[in-house]
Amino acid sequence: MSFLMDLQAVMASDFSISQFRFLERLLVVHGHWCYKRIAQMICYFFYKNIAFGLTLFYFEAFTAFSGQSVYNDWYMLLFNVILTSLPVISLGVFEQDVSSEVCLQVSPINHLAIFMQLSPFTSYLSAMIIIILGWMGNGLYTSLVIFILNIMIFYNQAFRAEGQTADMAAMGATMFSCIISAVNCQIALTMSHFTWIQHLFVWGSVATWYLFLLLYGMLPPYYSEDAHKILVEALGPAPIYWCTILLVTVACILPYLAHISFQRCFNPMDHHIIQEIKYYKKDVKDQHMWRRERSKARQETKIGFTARVDAKIRQLKGKLQKKSSTLPNRMPSPC
């Protein structure tokens, strides 16, 4: 009977483990990785969609809300479906801020995988809100840089060899190329662990954009419309196109590089310190530093404050009940 009840519970659950010794690795290693992956994916989704969507809004305002889109319809269709989807998948599947051995050895990073009762006003939750707002601000900055620099460069600048300026199709394709390069370079900087699959997805997405632009431009004008041979005849031979992509991409990722460099130097997080220790093999050369980092597990943490208060209250109630039960029962004496 007990076996049948256990079998029904397993069938009704999302996942099950055969032995309790597997629970440690499930929570400490995979729980930590999944938490970091999901958090980075959410922040990156905010970033890339804000960076892409706001450029459309800026162009609408620039053209007095005429309803004309700066991008071809196929560009907008492929942005989330193909050109930026595979790098996000690789981030959510293969990202590891630290190795599994470190997750099992160092406890300070494991609190991210433990679900605890958090007060709405804890410093940890406030830090998470600041991180999300920072990524949204990064997307706003990226959209402004892409739009403003492209407008300034192509407004009155000779684009073709004959001296003609760029039309809206050429400027739209250039602006979209800047977005693809910027968001894919951004996710490459976000990753801490690279495999050949991640390299293939990230840089392959950039290559896929140019391959699509080439093949789409080879179609008859009835199908390709204003993008007919745009890469071969207009964008490819123009040095200003490639210089603009390089300039805009560097300008977009420069604030993130400055932020992460400042953070790692002056206010590093736990996984930043551990990454540096492992990269430079300081755990082998300087055992004192490695023991000091691991000893942070014994330090008091502010996470789960309400849970600790509830535990203290339950402990005091248990002591009072135990003390009251040990008192002798006094019967009233007859008169």
Short mmCIF file of C-alpha atoms in Angstrom, two decimals:
data_model
loop_
_atom_site.label_atom_id
_atom_site.label_comp_id
_atom_site.label_asym_id
_atom_site.label_seq_id
_atom_site.Cartn_x
_atom_site.Cartn_y
_atom_site.Cartn_z
CA MET A 1 0.00 0.00 0.00
CA SER A 2 2.79 2.37 0.88
CA PHE A 3 4.54 1.55 -2.40
CA LEU A 4 1.41 2.37 -4.39
CA MET A 5 0.99 5.69 -2.58
CA ASP A 6 4.61 6.58 -3.28
CA LEU A 7 4.15 5.65 -6.93
CA GLN A 8 1.09 7.87 -7.22
CA ALA A 9 2.98 10.75 -5.62
CA VAL A 10 5.83 10.32 -8.10
CA MET A 11 3.44 10.26 -11.06
CA ALA A 12 1.71 13.43 -9.84
CA SER A 13 4.95 15.36 -9.24
CA ASP A 14 6.94 17.45 -11.71
CA PHE A 15 10.16 15.56 -10.98
CA SER A 16 11.38 13.04 -8.46
CA ILE A 17 14.67 11.73 -7.10
CA SER A 18 15.40 8.15 -6.18
CA GLN A 19 17.75 8.88 -3.26
CA PHE A 20 18.22 11.83 -0.93
CA ARG A 21 21.93 12.00 -1.72
CA PHE A 22 21.00 13.38 -5.16
CA LEU A 23 19.15 16.29 -3.56
CA GLU A 24 22.31 18.20 -2.66
CA ARG A 25 23.56 18.45 -6.23
CA LEU A 26 20.05 19.19 -7.50
CA LEU A 27 19.62 22.20 -5.22
CA VAL A 28 23.15 23.48 -4.74
CA VAL A 29 24.49 23.05 -8.28
CA HIS A 30 21.60 22.94 -10.73
CA GLY A 31 19.43 25.18 -8.58
CA HIS A 32 22.13 27.83 -8.51
CA TRP A 33 22.78 27.57 -12.27
CA CYS A 34 19.08 27.70 -13.15
CA TYR A 35 18.53 30.74 -10.94
CA LYS A 36 21.38 32.63 -12.59
CA ARG A 37 20.36 31.58 -16.09
CA ILE A 38 16.73 32.59 -15.70
CA ALA A 39 17.66 35.91 -14.07
CA GLN A 40 20.11 36.79 -16.86
CA MET A 41 17.66 35.72 -19.56
CA ILE A 42 14.91 37.96 -18.16
CA CYS A 43 17.24 40.94 -17.89
CA TYR A 44 18.55 40.38 -21.42
CA PHE A 45 15.02 40.10 -22.83
CA PHE A 46 14.22 43.49 -21.32
CA TYR A 47 17.42 44.91 -22.79
CA LYS A 48 17.18 43.68 -26.38
CA ASN A 49 13.48 44.39 -26.88
CA ILE A 50 13.79 47.90 -25.45
CA ALA A 51 16.83 48.57 -27.64
CA PHE A 52 14.98 47.36 -30.74
CA GLY A 53 11.49 48.70 -30.07
CA LEU A 54 12.47 52.22 -29.11
CA THR A 55 14.32 52.79 -32.40
CA LEU A 56 10.98 52.34 -34.16
CA PHE A 57 9.38 54.88 -31.85
CA TYR A 58 12.19 57.38 -32.37
CA PHE A 59 11.86 57.13 -36.15
CA GLU A 60 8.11 57.63 -35.92
CA ALA A 61 8.66 60.78 -33.88
CA PHE A 62 11.40 61.89 -36.31
CA THR A 63 8.97 61.57 -39.27
CA ALA A 64 6.10 63.32 -37.43
CA PHE A 65 4.29 60.00 -36.85
CA SER A 66 3.70 59.40 -40.54
CA GLY A 67 3.33 55.63 -40.03
CA GLN A 68 6.34 54.77 -42.18
CA SER A 69 8.60 52.07 -40.69
CA VAL A 70 12.35 52.36 -41.04
CA TYR A 71 12.75 48.56 -41.17
CA ASN A 72 11.57 46.06 -43.72
CA ASP A 73 8.77 43.82 -42.48
CA TRP A 74 10.98 40.72 -42.77
CA TYR A 75 13.62 42.35 -40.55
CA MET A 76 11.16 42.84 -37.72
CA LEU A 77 9.74 39.34 -38.19
CA LEU A 78 13.12 37.62 -37.93
CA PHE A 79 14.51 39.68 -35.04
CA ASN A 80 13.03 37.63 -32.17
CA VAL A 81 12.40 34.43 -34.14
CA ILE A 82 15.86 33.69 -35.55
CA LEU A 83 18.42 36.48 -35.24
CA THR A 84 18.39 36.83 -31.43
CA SER A 85 16.67 33.66 -30.19
CA LEU A 86 19.49 31.10 -30.36
CA PRO A 87 21.98 33.15 -28.27
CA VAL A 88 19.34 33.46 -25.53
CA ILE A 89 18.72 29.72 -25.63
CA SER A 90 22.44 29.05 -25.30
CA LEU A 91 22.56 31.44 -22.33
CA GLY A 92 19.69 29.64 -20.64
CA VAL A 93 21.10 26.15 -21.23
CA PHE A 94 24.90 26.35 -21.00
CA GLU A 95 25.69 29.35 -18.79
CA GLN A 96 27.74 28.60 -15.64
CA ASP A 97 29.08 31.44 -13.51
CA VAL A 98 31.12 28.90 -11.51
CA SER A 99 31.80 25.19 -11.91
CA SER A 100 29.84 22.45 -10.15
CA GLU A 101 32.79 21.67 -7.86
CA VAL A 102 32.87 25.27 -6.65
CA CYS A 103 29.12 25.25 -6.02
CA LEU A 104 29.56 22.25 -3.74
CA GLN A 105 32.60 23.71 -1.96
CA VAL A 106 31.59 27.35 -1.45
CA SER A 107 28.36 28.08 0.35
CA PRO A 108 27.94 31.88 -0.01
CA ILE A 109 26.82 31.53 -3.63
CA ASN A 110 24.31 28.81 -2.79
CA HIS A 111 21.80 31.12 -1.13
CA LEU A 112 20.57 32.04 -4.61
CA ALA A 113 19.23 28.53 -5.07
CA ILE A 114 17.37 28.35 -1.73
CA PHE A 115 13.80 29.56 -1.66
CA MET A 116 13.32 31.57 1.51
CA GLN A 117 10.73 34.00 2.82
CA LEU A 118 11.89 37.45 1.76
CA SER A 119 10.51 40.68 3.12
CA PRO A 120 9.48 43.15 0.41
CA PHE A 121 11.95 45.65 1.81
CA THR A 122 15.07 43.50 2.10
CA SER A 123 18.28 44.78 0.62
CA TYR A 124 18.56 41.71 -1.62
CA LEU A 125 15.24 42.39 -3.35
CA SER A 126 16.15 46.05 -3.72
CA ALA A 127 19.40 45.05 -5.41
CA MET A 128 17.49 42.86 -7.87
CA ILE A 129 15.20 45.76 -8.76
CA ILE A 130 18.22 47.98 -9.33
CA ILE A 131 19.76 45.36 -11.64
CA ILE A 132 16.59 45.10 -13.73
CA LEU A 133 16.32 48.89 -13.97
CA GLY A 134 19.98 49.01 -14.95
CA TRP A 135 19.39 46.61 -17.84
CA MET A 136 16.38 48.64 -18.95
CA GLY A 137 18.49 51.78 -18.81
CA ASN A 138 21.15 50.01 -20.86
CA GLY A 139 18.52 49.20 -23.49
CA LEU A 140 17.38 52.83 -23.52
CA TYR A 141 20.95 54.01 -23.97
CA THR A 142 21.58 51.48 -26.77
CA SER A 143 18.47 52.58 -28.68
CA LEU A 144 19.44 56.25 -28.41
CA VAL A 145 23.01 55.62 -29.57
CA ILE A 146 21.91 53.49 -32.53
CA PHE A 147 19.28 55.94 -33.73
CA ILE A 148 21.12 59.21 -33.14
CA LEU A 149 24.45 58.09 -34.61
CA ASN A 150 22.82 56.62 -37.71
CA ILE A 151 20.76 59.77 -38.30
CA MET A 152 23.80 62.00 -37.83
CA ILE A 153 26.01 59.90 -40.11
CA PHE A 154 23.58 59.29 -42.97
CA TYR A 155 21.56 62.53 -42.97
CA ASN A 156 23.71 64.56 -45.40
CA GLN A 157 26.66 62.21 -45.91
CA ALA A 158 27.59 60.82 -49.33
CA PHE A 159 26.91 57.10 -49.30
CA ARG A 160 27.44 55.75 -52.81
CA ALA A 161 30.54 56.16 -54.96
CA GLU A 162 28.68 58.60 -57.23
CA GLY A 163 28.02 60.92 -54.30
CA GLN A 164 24.34 60.12 -53.61
CA THR A 165 23.14 60.09 -50.01
CA ALA A 166 21.65 56.98 -48.44
CA ASP A 167 17.96 56.32 -48.92
CA MET A 168 15.66 55.04 -46.18
CA ALA A 169 16.18 51.40 -47.18
CA ALA A 170 19.96 51.67 -46.80
CA MET A 171 19.71 53.55 -43.51
CA GLY A 172 17.17 51.08 -42.15
CA ALA A 173 19.35 48.09 -43.06
CA THR A 174 22.37 49.79 -41.49
CA MET A 175 20.47 50.60 -38.31
CA PHE A 176 19.21 47.02 -38.07
CA SER A 177 22.75 45.70 -38.64
CA CYS A 178 23.91 47.86 -35.71
CA ILE A 179 21.17 46.41 -33.49
CA ILE A 180 22.07 42.81 -34.38
CA SER A 181 25.77 43.43 -33.73
CA ALA A 182 25.19 45.34 -30.48
CA VAL A 183 22.77 42.90 -28.82
CA ASN A 184 24.80 39.83 -29.78
CA CYS A 185 28.04 41.39 -28.52
CA GLN A 186 26.20 42.32 -25.32
CA ILE A 187 25.10 38.74 -24.65
CA ALA A 188 28.62 37.52 -25.41
CA LEU A 189 29.94 39.88 -22.70
CA THR A 190 27.25 38.67 -20.30
CA MET A 191 28.25 35.01 -20.56
CA SER A 192 30.83 33.64 -18.12
CA HIS A 193 31.15 30.16 -19.62
CA PHE A 194 31.67 29.58 -23.35
CA THR A 195 31.31 26.38 -25.35
CA TRP A 196 31.55 25.94 -29.11
CA ILE A 197 27.75 25.83 -29.23
CA GLN A 198 27.49 29.29 -27.69
CA HIS A 199 30.08 30.67 -30.09
CA LEU A 200 28.16 29.11 -32.98
CA PHE A 201 24.82 30.57 -31.85
CA VAL A 202 26.07 34.07 -31.02
CA TRP A 203 28.34 34.73 -33.98
CA GLY A 204 26.24 32.53 -36.24
CA SER A 205 23.27 34.81 -35.60
CA VAL A 206 25.27 37.78 -36.87
CA ALA A 207 26.37 35.78 -39.92
CA THR A 208 22.78 34.65 -40.50
CA TRP A 209 21.67 38.27 -40.76
CA TYR A 210 24.13 39.00 -43.56
CA LEU A 211 23.30 35.70 -45.28
CA PHE A 212 19.61 36.56 -45.17
CA LEU A 213 20.28 40.07 -46.47
CA LEU A 214 22.27 38.59 -49.38
CA LEU A 215 19.71 35.91 -50.30
CA TYR A 216 16.72 38.18 -49.79
CA GLY A 217 18.27 40.83 -52.01
CA MET A 218 18.77 38.29 -54.81
CA LEU A 219 15.02 37.74 -55.10
CA PRO A 220 13.10 39.61 -57.82
CA PRO A 221 12.07 43.17 -56.88
CA TYR A 222 8.45 42.04 -56.62
CA TYR A 223 9.38 39.99 -53.51
CA SER A 224 12.42 41.83 -52.09
CA GLU A 225 10.94 45.31 -52.70
CA ASP A 226 13.34 48.03 -51.48
CA ALA A 227 15.92 45.46 -50.30
CA HIS A 228 16.70 44.26 -53.84
CA LYS A 229 20.49 43.68 -54.05
CA ILE A 230 20.96 46.12 -51.17
CA LEU A 231 23.96 44.30 -49.67
CA VAL A 232 25.77 43.66 -52.95
CA GLU A 233 25.20 47.03 -54.62
CA ALA A 234 24.65 49.51 -51.78
CA LEU A 235 25.88 48.41 -48.35
CA GLY A 236 28.82 46.12 -49.12
CA PRO A 237 30.86 48.53 -51.30
CA ALA A 238 30.30 51.48 -48.91
CA PRO A 239 33.08 51.83 -46.27
CA ILE A 240 30.84 54.10 -44.22
CA TYR A 241 28.47 51.16 -43.64
CA TRP A 242 31.11 48.99 -41.99
CA CYS A 243 32.62 51.93 -40.06
CA THR A 244 29.18 52.85 -38.72
CA ILE A 245 28.53 49.31 -37.47
CA LEU A 246 31.90 49.23 -35.71
CA LEU A 247 31.47 52.68 -34.16
CA VAL A 248 27.90 52.11 -32.98
CA THR A 249 28.63 48.65 -31.55
CA VAL A 250 31.61 49.90 -29.53
CA ALA A 251 29.62 52.91 -28.28
CA CYS A 252 26.75 50.62 -27.19
CA ILE A 253 28.80 48.13 -25.17
CA LEU A 254 31.28 50.63 -23.71
CA PRO A 255 29.16 51.57 -20.64
CA TYR A 256 28.62 47.91 -19.75
CA LEU A 257 32.36 47.25 -20.04
CA ALA A 258 33.08 50.23 -17.79
CA HIS A 259 30.47 49.09 -15.24
CA ILE A 260 31.62 45.47 -15.06
CA SER A 261 35.27 46.54 -14.86
CA PHE A 262 34.55 48.94 -11.99
CA GLN A 263 32.44 46.34 -10.18
CA ARG A 264 35.04 43.59 -10.45
CA CYS A 265 37.81 45.92 -9.25
CA PHE A 266 36.11 47.80 -6.40
CA ASN A 267 32.87 46.02 -5.46
CA PRO A 268 33.09 42.40 -6.64
CA MET A 269 30.36 39.86 -6.04
CA ASP A 270 31.06 36.41 -4.63
CA HIS A 271 31.17 34.67 -8.00
CA HIS A 272 33.51 37.38 -9.34
CA ILE A 273 36.01 36.63 -6.58
CA ILE A 274 35.71 32.89 -7.09
CA GLN A 275 36.15 33.23 -10.86
CA GLU A 276 39.37 35.20 -10.33
CA ILE A 277 40.65 32.70 -7.76
CA LYS A 278 40.04 29.78 -10.10
CA TYR A 279 41.33 31.54 -13.23
CA TYR A 280 44.64 32.52 -11.66
CA LYS A 281 44.81 29.26 -9.62
CA LYS A 282 45.03 31.19 -6.38
CA ASP A 283 43.31 28.34 -4.55
CA VAL A 284 46.47 26.32 -5.23
CA LYS A 285 49.04 29.09 -4.69
CA ASP A 286 47.33 30.84 -1.76
CA GLN A 287 45.37 28.42 0.40
CA HIS A 288 44.64 31.14 2.96
CA MET A 289 42.63 33.14 0.39
CA TRP A 290 40.62 30.08 -0.61
CA ARG A 291 39.87 29.15 3.04
CA ARG A 292 38.84 32.74 3.76
CA GLU A 293 36.38 32.72 0.87
CA ARG A 294 34.92 29.39 1.93
CA SER A 295 34.62 30.52 5.55
CA LYS A 296 31.97 33.07 4.55
CA ALA A 297 29.48 30.24 4.91
CA ARG A 298 29.67 30.72 8.69
CA GLN A 299 28.88 34.43 8.50
CA GLU A 300 25.42 35.66 9.36
CA THR A 301 23.27 36.52 6.37
CA LYS A 302 20.39 38.99 6.13
CA ILE A 303 18.45 36.80 3.73
CA GLY A 304 15.49 35.05 5.32
CA PHE A 305 15.15 37.46 8.27
CA THR A 306 11.43 36.84 8.65
CA ALA A 307 12.01 33.08 8.50
CA ARG A 308 14.53 33.30 11.36
CA VAL A 309 12.11 35.42 13.43
CA ASP A 310 9.35 32.86 12.93
CA ALA A 311 11.74 30.08 13.95
CA LYS A 312 12.67 31.96 17.14
CA ILE A 313 8.99 32.47 18.01
CA ARG A 314 8.25 28.78 17.47
CA GLN A 315 11.25 27.84 19.60
CA LEU A 316 10.10 30.06 22.48
CA LYS A 317 6.55 28.69 22.27
CA GLY A 318 7.92 25.16 22.40
CA LYS A 319 9.98 25.96 25.50
CA LEU A 320 6.97 27.54 27.25
CA GLN A 321 4.75 24.57 26.45
CA LYS A 322 7.43 22.16 27.65
CA LYS A 323 7.87 24.10 30.89
CA SER A 324 4.12 24.25 31.55
CA SER A 325 3.78 20.50 30.98
CA THR A 326 6.49 19.69 33.54
CA LEU A 327 4.83 21.67 36.38
CA PRO A 328 3.08 19.42 39.03
CA ASN A 329 -0.69 19.39 38.92
CA ARG A 330 -1.95 20.84 42.21
CA MET A 331 -5.37 19.60 43.26
CA PRO A 332 -7.48 21.87 45.53
CA SER A 333 -7.61 20.63 49.14
CA PRO A 334 -11.08 19.81 50.53
CA CYS A 335 -12.45 22.22 53.13
#
